[in-house]
Short mmCIF file of C-alpha atoms in Angstrom, two decimals:
data_model
loop_
_atom_site.label_atom_id
_atom_site.label_comp_id
_atom_site.label_asym_id
_atom_site.label_seq_id
_atom_site.Cartn_x
_atom_site.Cartn_y
_atom_site.Cartn_z
CA MET A 1 0.23 0.19 0.33
CA MET A 2 1.13 3.83 -0.94
CA ALA A 3 1.86 5.65 2.29
CA THR A 4 0.50 8.11 2.85
CA PRO A 5 2.32 11.91 1.53
CA ILE A 6 3.75 13.73 4.38
CA ARG A 7 5.82 16.07 2.03
CA LYS A 8 3.65 18.60 0.37
CA PRO A 9 2.95 18.83 -3.73
CA PRO A 10 3.99 21.39 -5.52
CA ALA A 11 1.64 24.15 -5.70
CA GLY A 12 -0.42 24.24 -8.98
CA PRO A 13 -3.83 23.77 -10.95
CA PRO A 14 -4.94 19.62 -10.26
CA GLY A 15 -4.14 18.10 -13.16
CA THR A 16 -2.34 20.95 -15.18
CA PRO A 17 1.28 20.40 -16.09
CA GLY A 18 3.81 21.85 -14.57
CA ARG A 19 6.64 23.85 -15.82
CA PRO A 20 10.08 22.87 -15.22
CA ALA A 21 11.57 26.43 -14.96
CA ASP A 22 9.11 27.17 -11.48
CA LEU A 23 9.90 24.86 -9.60
CA THR A 24 11.53 25.37 -6.34
CA GLY A 25 13.99 23.65 -4.09
CA GLN A 26 10.91 22.31 -1.76
CA ASP A 27 8.96 21.05 -5.41
CA VAL A 28 12.27 19.10 -6.12
CA ARG A 29 12.69 17.29 -2.75
CA TRP A 30 9.20 16.91 -2.95
CA LEU A 31 10.34 14.71 -6.28
CA ALA A 32 12.74 13.25 -4.58
CA TRP A 33 10.33 11.45 -1.73
CA HIS A 34 7.56 10.84 -4.55
CA GLU A 35 11.01 8.53 -6.33
CA ALA A 36 11.72 7.21 -3.17
CA GLN A 37 8.02 5.92 -3.08
CA SER A 38 7.57 4.62 -5.91
CA HIS A 39 10.60 2.62 -5.46
CA ALA A 40 9.18 0.81 -2.26
CA LEU A 41 5.96 -1.06 -4.24
CA ILE A 42 7.13 -3.72 -2.85
CA GLY A 43 7.91 -3.26 0.57
CA ARG A 44 10.73 -1.07 0.62
CA GLU A 45 10.78 1.62 3.39
CA VAL A 46 10.76 5.16 2.84
CA ARG A 47 11.14 7.26 5.83
CA ASP A 48 10.52 11.08 6.06
CA LEU A 49 13.57 12.85 7.89
CA GLY A 50 12.35 16.25 7.86
CA ASP A 51 15.21 17.43 6.16
CA ALA A 52 16.06 14.56 3.43
CA VAL A 53 13.93 11.53 2.60
CA LEU A 54 15.92 8.00 3.70
CA LEU A 55 15.04 5.18 1.28
CA HIS A 56 15.91 1.29 2.85
CA ASP A 57 16.09 -1.93 1.65
CA ALA A 58 16.00 -4.01 4.36
CA SER A 59 17.15 -7.46 2.42
CA ASP A 60 19.08 -5.80 -0.43
CA ARG A 61 22.58 -4.01 0.57
CA GLU A 62 22.65 -2.25 -2.75
CA PRO A 63 23.27 1.53 -2.43
CA PHE A 64 20.57 2.33 -5.12
CA TRP A 65 18.27 1.14 -2.86
CA ASN A 66 19.58 2.26 0.70
CA ARG A 67 20.24 6.17 0.35
CA LEU A 68 19.22 9.92 1.46
CA ALA A 69 18.03 12.39 -1.38
CA GLY A 70 16.30 15.36 -1.28
CA VAL A 71 18.69 16.99 1.15
CA ASP A 72 17.48 20.62 3.15
CA TRP A 73 20.16 20.61 5.79
CA PRO A 74 21.00 23.69 7.85
CA THR A 75 24.30 26.22 6.54
CA GLY A 76 26.12 26.59 9.84
CA ALA A 77 29.44 24.59 10.04
CA ALA A 78 28.61 23.30 13.48
CA ALA A 79 25.03 22.72 12.67
CA PHE A 80 25.97 21.09 9.36
CA ASP A 81 28.40 18.92 11.30
CA ARG A 82 25.83 17.33 13.37
CA ARG A 83 23.76 16.82 11.07
CA LEU A 84 25.70 14.74 8.96
CA THR A 85 26.69 12.92 11.97
CA GLU A 86 23.30 11.45 13.05
CA ALA A 87 22.73 10.61 8.79
CA LEU A 88 26.19 8.56 9.30
CA ALA A 89 24.67 6.67 12.59
CA LEU A 90 21.68 6.11 10.66
CA PHE A 91 23.51 4.77 8.21
CA ALA A 92 25.44 2.15 10.61
CA GLY A 93 22.51 1.55 12.61
CA LEU A 94 20.96 0.13 9.05
CA ASP A 95 24.36 -1.41 8.29
CA ARG A 96 24.27 0.42 5.40
CA ILE A 97 26.96 2.06 3.43
CA PRO A 98 26.25 6.12 3.93
CA HIS A 99 24.70 7.25 0.19
CA VAL A 100 23.86 10.71 -0.37
CA TRP A 101 22.44 11.74 -4.60
CA PRO A 102 22.34 15.71 -3.75
CA MET A 103 20.59 17.79 -6.22
CA PRO A 104 22.26 21.06 -7.68
CA GLY A 105 20.93 23.97 -7.09
CA PHE A 106 18.02 22.79 -5.20
CA ASP A 107 19.35 21.14 -1.87
CA GLU A 108 20.55 23.28 1.13
CA PRO A 109 22.89 24.40 1.56
CA GLY A 110 24.42 25.10 -1.38
CA ASP A 111 27.77 23.29 -1.26
CA LEU A 112 26.17 20.28 -0.48
CA THR A 113 27.79 18.32 -3.10
CA ALA A 114 32.03 20.26 -1.85
CA ARG A 115 30.73 19.54 2.34
CA LEU A 116 30.32 15.30 1.34
CA LEU A 117 33.36 15.45 -0.44
CA ALA A 118 35.47 17.17 1.84
CA HIS A 119 33.81 15.21 4.44
CA GLY A 120 35.42 11.62 2.76
CA PHE A 121 33.04 11.06 -0.03
CA GLU A 122 33.74 9.67 -2.58
CA ASP A 123 31.43 10.96 -6.19
CA PHE A 124 30.50 7.48 -7.83
CA GLY A 125 29.07 9.28 -11.80
CA GLY A 126 26.43 11.11 -11.64
CA GLY A 127 23.00 11.69 -13.32
CA LEU A 128 20.19 13.82 -14.30
CA LEU A 129 16.80 14.95 -13.50
CA MET A 130 14.32 15.92 -16.38
CA ALA A 131 10.77 17.07 -16.42
CA LEU A 132 8.45 17.22 -18.43
CA ASP A 133 8.47 20.79 -20.27
CA PRO A 134 4.03 21.19 -21.30
CA ALA A 135 5.23 23.52 -23.88
CA ARG A 136 7.60 20.82 -25.25
CA ALA A 137 5.63 18.20 -25.83
CA LEU A 138 5.21 15.90 -28.00
CA PRO A 139 1.11 14.85 -29.75
CA PRO A 140 1.13 10.95 -28.47
CA PRO A 141 2.74 8.65 -31.21
CA VAL A 142 0.63 6.76 -33.16
CA HIS A 143 1.56 2.99 -33.48
CA ASP A 144 -0.32 1.66 -36.63
CA GLY A 145 0.35 -2.35 -35.89
CA GLY A 146 2.74 -2.80 -38.56
CA GLY A 147 6.37 -4.40 -38.23
CA GLY A 148 5.03 -7.16 -36.20
CA VAL A 149 5.00 -4.92 -33.43
CA GLN A 150 2.43 -5.54 -30.39
CA VAL A 151 1.74 -3.02 -27.52
CA GLU A 152 0.96 -4.24 -24.44
CA ARG A 153 -0.36 -1.83 -21.04
CA LEU A 154 0.33 -3.78 -18.06
CA HIS A 155 -1.71 -3.10 -15.60
CA ARG A 156 -3.71 -4.82 -12.01
CA LEU A 157 -2.59 -8.00 -13.05
CA SER A 158 -2.69 -11.03 -10.84
CA GLY A 159 -1.30 -14.60 -11.33
CA GLU A 160 -0.49 -16.53 -14.17
CA ARG A 161 -1.14 -12.90 -16.47
CA ALA A 162 1.55 -11.24 -14.50
CA ALA A 163 4.15 -13.88 -14.23
CA GLU A 164 3.88 -14.08 -17.68
CA ALA A 165 3.82 -10.48 -18.13
CA ALA A 166 6.82 -10.32 -15.36
CA ARG A 167 8.84 -12.52 -17.56
CA ALA A 168 8.28 -10.59 -20.01
CA ILE A 169 9.29 -7.54 -18.98
CA ALA A 170 12.76 -8.91 -16.74
CA ALA A 171 13.65 -10.39 -20.53
CA VAL A 172 13.91 -7.03 -21.48
CA LEU A 173 15.51 -5.52 -18.62
CA LEU A 174 18.39 -7.90 -18.41
CA THR A 175 19.43 -8.06 -22.06
CA SER A 176 19.04 -4.03 -22.14
CA PHE A 177 20.61 -3.28 -18.97
CA THR A 178 23.14 -6.14 -19.33
CA VAL A 179 22.04 -7.38 -15.63
CA GLU A 180 23.64 -10.20 -14.12
CA PRO A 181 21.22 -13.13 -14.79
CA GLU A 182 21.28 -13.70 -10.91
CA ARG A 183 19.19 -10.44 -10.54
CA ARG A 184 16.42 -12.27 -13.23
CA VAL A 185 14.20 -13.25 -9.96
CA ALA A 186 14.62 -10.17 -7.99
CA ILE A 187 13.17 -8.54 -11.07
CA GLU A 188 10.50 -10.50 -11.60
CA LEU A 189 8.95 -10.60 -8.41
CA GLU A 190 9.39 -6.47 -8.28
CA ALA A 191 7.23 -6.46 -11.64
CA VAL A 192 4.96 -9.18 -10.42
CA LEU A 193 4.32 -7.04 -6.93
CA GLY A 194 3.94 -4.15 -8.87
CA LEU A 195 1.51 -5.18 -11.35
CA ALA A 196 -0.58 -5.83 -8.50
CA SER A 197 -0.95 -2.17 -7.10
CA ASP A 198 -3.09 0.88 -8.23
CA ALA A 199 0.47 2.71 -9.01
CA TYR A 200 2.21 0.65 -11.34
CA HIS A 201 1.71 0.86 -15.23
CA ALA A 202 4.06 -0.71 -17.70
CA ILE A 203 3.94 -0.54 -21.49
CA LEU A 204 5.97 -3.40 -22.80
CA VAL A 205 6.81 -3.66 -27.01
CA ARG A 206 6.81 -7.19 -28.90
CA VAL A 207 7.66 -7.88 -31.89
CA ASP A 208 6.61 -10.75 -33.90
CA GLY A 209 5.43 -12.63 -30.28
CA VAL A 210 9.07 -11.63 -28.12
CA PRO A 211 9.61 -8.85 -25.82
CA ALA A 212 11.83 -6.25 -27.05
CA ALA A 213 10.66 -2.80 -25.60
CA VAL A 214 9.64 -1.75 -22.10
CA ALA A 215 8.85 1.89 -19.80
CA ARG A 216 7.36 1.26 -16.57
CA ARG A 217 5.12 4.45 -15.21
CA THR A 218 4.29 5.28 -11.51
CA THR A 219 1.88 7.64 -11.07
CA PHE A 220 0.39 8.79 -7.88
CA ALA A 221 0.28 12.22 -5.96
CA GLY A 222 -0.18 13.88 -8.84
CA ALA A 223 3.24 12.84 -10.94
CA SER A 224 4.95 9.88 -13.13
CA TYR A 225 7.85 8.65 -12.45
CA LEU A 226 8.99 6.99 -15.60
CA SER A 227 12.37 4.09 -15.35
CA SER A 228 13.32 0.94 -16.69
CA ILE A 229 13.01 2.26 -20.04
CA GLY A 230 15.15 -0.06 -22.48
CA THR A 231 15.54 -2.04 -25.62
CA ASP A 232 16.24 -5.00 -26.78
CA PRO A 233 19.63 -4.66 -28.29
CA ALA A 234 18.40 -6.89 -31.40
CA PHE A 235 15.68 -4.81 -31.37
CA ARG A 236 16.92 -1.05 -31.07
CA GLY A 237 17.29 1.06 -34.47
CA ARG A 238 13.49 0.80 -34.95
CA GLY A 239 12.25 3.19 -32.67
CA LEU A 240 10.92 0.78 -30.18
CA GLY A 241 12.65 3.21 -26.57
CA ARG A 242 10.79 6.44 -28.45
CA LEU A 243 7.50 4.53 -28.63
CA VAL A 244 7.36 3.30 -25.07
CA THR A 245 8.35 6.39 -23.80
CA GLY A 246 6.00 8.51 -25.74
CA LEU A 247 2.85 6.75 -24.77
CA ALA A 248 4.41 6.50 -20.45
CA VAL A 249 4.19 9.94 -20.96
CA ALA A 250 1.20 10.12 -23.01
CA ASP A 251 -0.54 8.26 -20.02
CA ALA A 252 1.19 10.22 -17.56
CA VAL A 253 -0.42 13.36 -18.76
CA ALA A 254 -4.06 11.81 -19.40
CA ALA A 255 -3.73 10.72 -15.58
CA GLY A 256 -3.44 14.16 -14.94
CA SER A 257 0.15 14.16 -13.72
CA ARG A 258 1.19 17.42 -12.48
CA TRP A 259 5.04 16.52 -13.02
CA THR A 260 6.29 13.58 -15.20
CA TYR A 261 9.91 13.18 -14.91
CA LEU A 262 12.29 10.80 -14.56
CA GLY A 263 17.10 9.94 -13.89
CA VAL A 264 19.51 9.32 -16.64
CA PHE A 265 23.24 8.79 -16.32
CA GLU A 266 25.08 11.27 -17.16
CA ASP A 267 27.10 9.61 -19.87
CA ASN A 268 23.71 8.48 -21.82
CA VAL A 269 23.87 10.39 -23.77
CA ILE A 270 21.38 8.65 -26.26
CA ALA A 271 18.98 8.23 -24.08
CA GLN A 272 19.09 11.80 -23.01
CA SER A 273 17.88 12.81 -26.33
CA LEU A 274 15.35 11.04 -26.50
CA TYR A 275 13.99 12.35 -23.69
CA GLY A 276 14.45 15.88 -24.62
CA SER A 277 12.96 15.37 -28.14
CA LEU A 278 10.06 14.17 -26.15
CA GLY A 279 9.63 17.39 -24.66
CA PHE A 280 11.75 16.74 -21.36
CA VAL A 281 13.87 18.82 -19.57
CA ALA A 282 17.03 18.64 -16.98
CA ILE A 283 16.49 20.30 -13.29
CA GLY A 284 19.56 21.56 -11.77
CA GLY A 285 22.94 20.58 -12.87
CA VAL A 286 24.35 16.98 -12.70
CA ALA A 287 23.43 14.94 -9.41
CA PRO A 288 26.82 13.00 -8.06
CA ASP A 289 25.88 9.76 -6.58
CA LEU A 290 28.15 10.16 -3.19
CA LEU A 291 29.05 7.32 -0.97
CA LEU A 292 31.31 7.54 1.85
CA ARG A 293 33.38 3.71 1.64
CA PRO A 294 35.07 1.89 4.46
#
């Protein structure tokens, strides 16, 4: 069950897409909470600490599932160090590597990244937060069903239908992201559990019956988070990534989302170009992935 929102969502007319240029620090920290809740559909824990959001997975030590984001810590050196010490104690109590995702230009203090690096954190790569700009958004893609291409919208499934859909989703994600085969079971389980919820939606494209491309949309509280967007390498170059992403965007807008957003790695310029062509714009600067290794 989706937790009751603690943070106040960005202001604006319900159902009216917002303009990324109008986002404030509070708004972007709310999106950090929304993303964490999206990842918590299958039982991960989200703690709203008031000045940060913690995502925690009790069964998986992977840092991606154990992190702080949406940080709004004090500027004064003594108060900042005290808050950081408390955060490190929190990670120690959870037996997890301290992991922070600062959002340049929005999180506080403004030099958060520099301070964390000075305290021994290391930058393991950057990412971009991208939000849909309604002024740049394209009309929904039109698909005529030619070329053996079939589009499936997957939502609220159970039993064997959910299991079959999860196998298809996992097949695409394993090849498109070169995921280790031993992660297949976890990916399938997450899809099965997600498909049972109201918030989880997936668009699957098959070519002649073979799973070829997928995009996930998690929609609740007036926003949509897009993730797990991938195309099997055997089917690349056919515009299937654009098709699944465009359909997910159109469905998010149709569902009344004020904000439709996603994350992309800094070095994935192909994906950034695709998302930009569909109307997404980068919010803030490159967000570093900061870990404090033992």
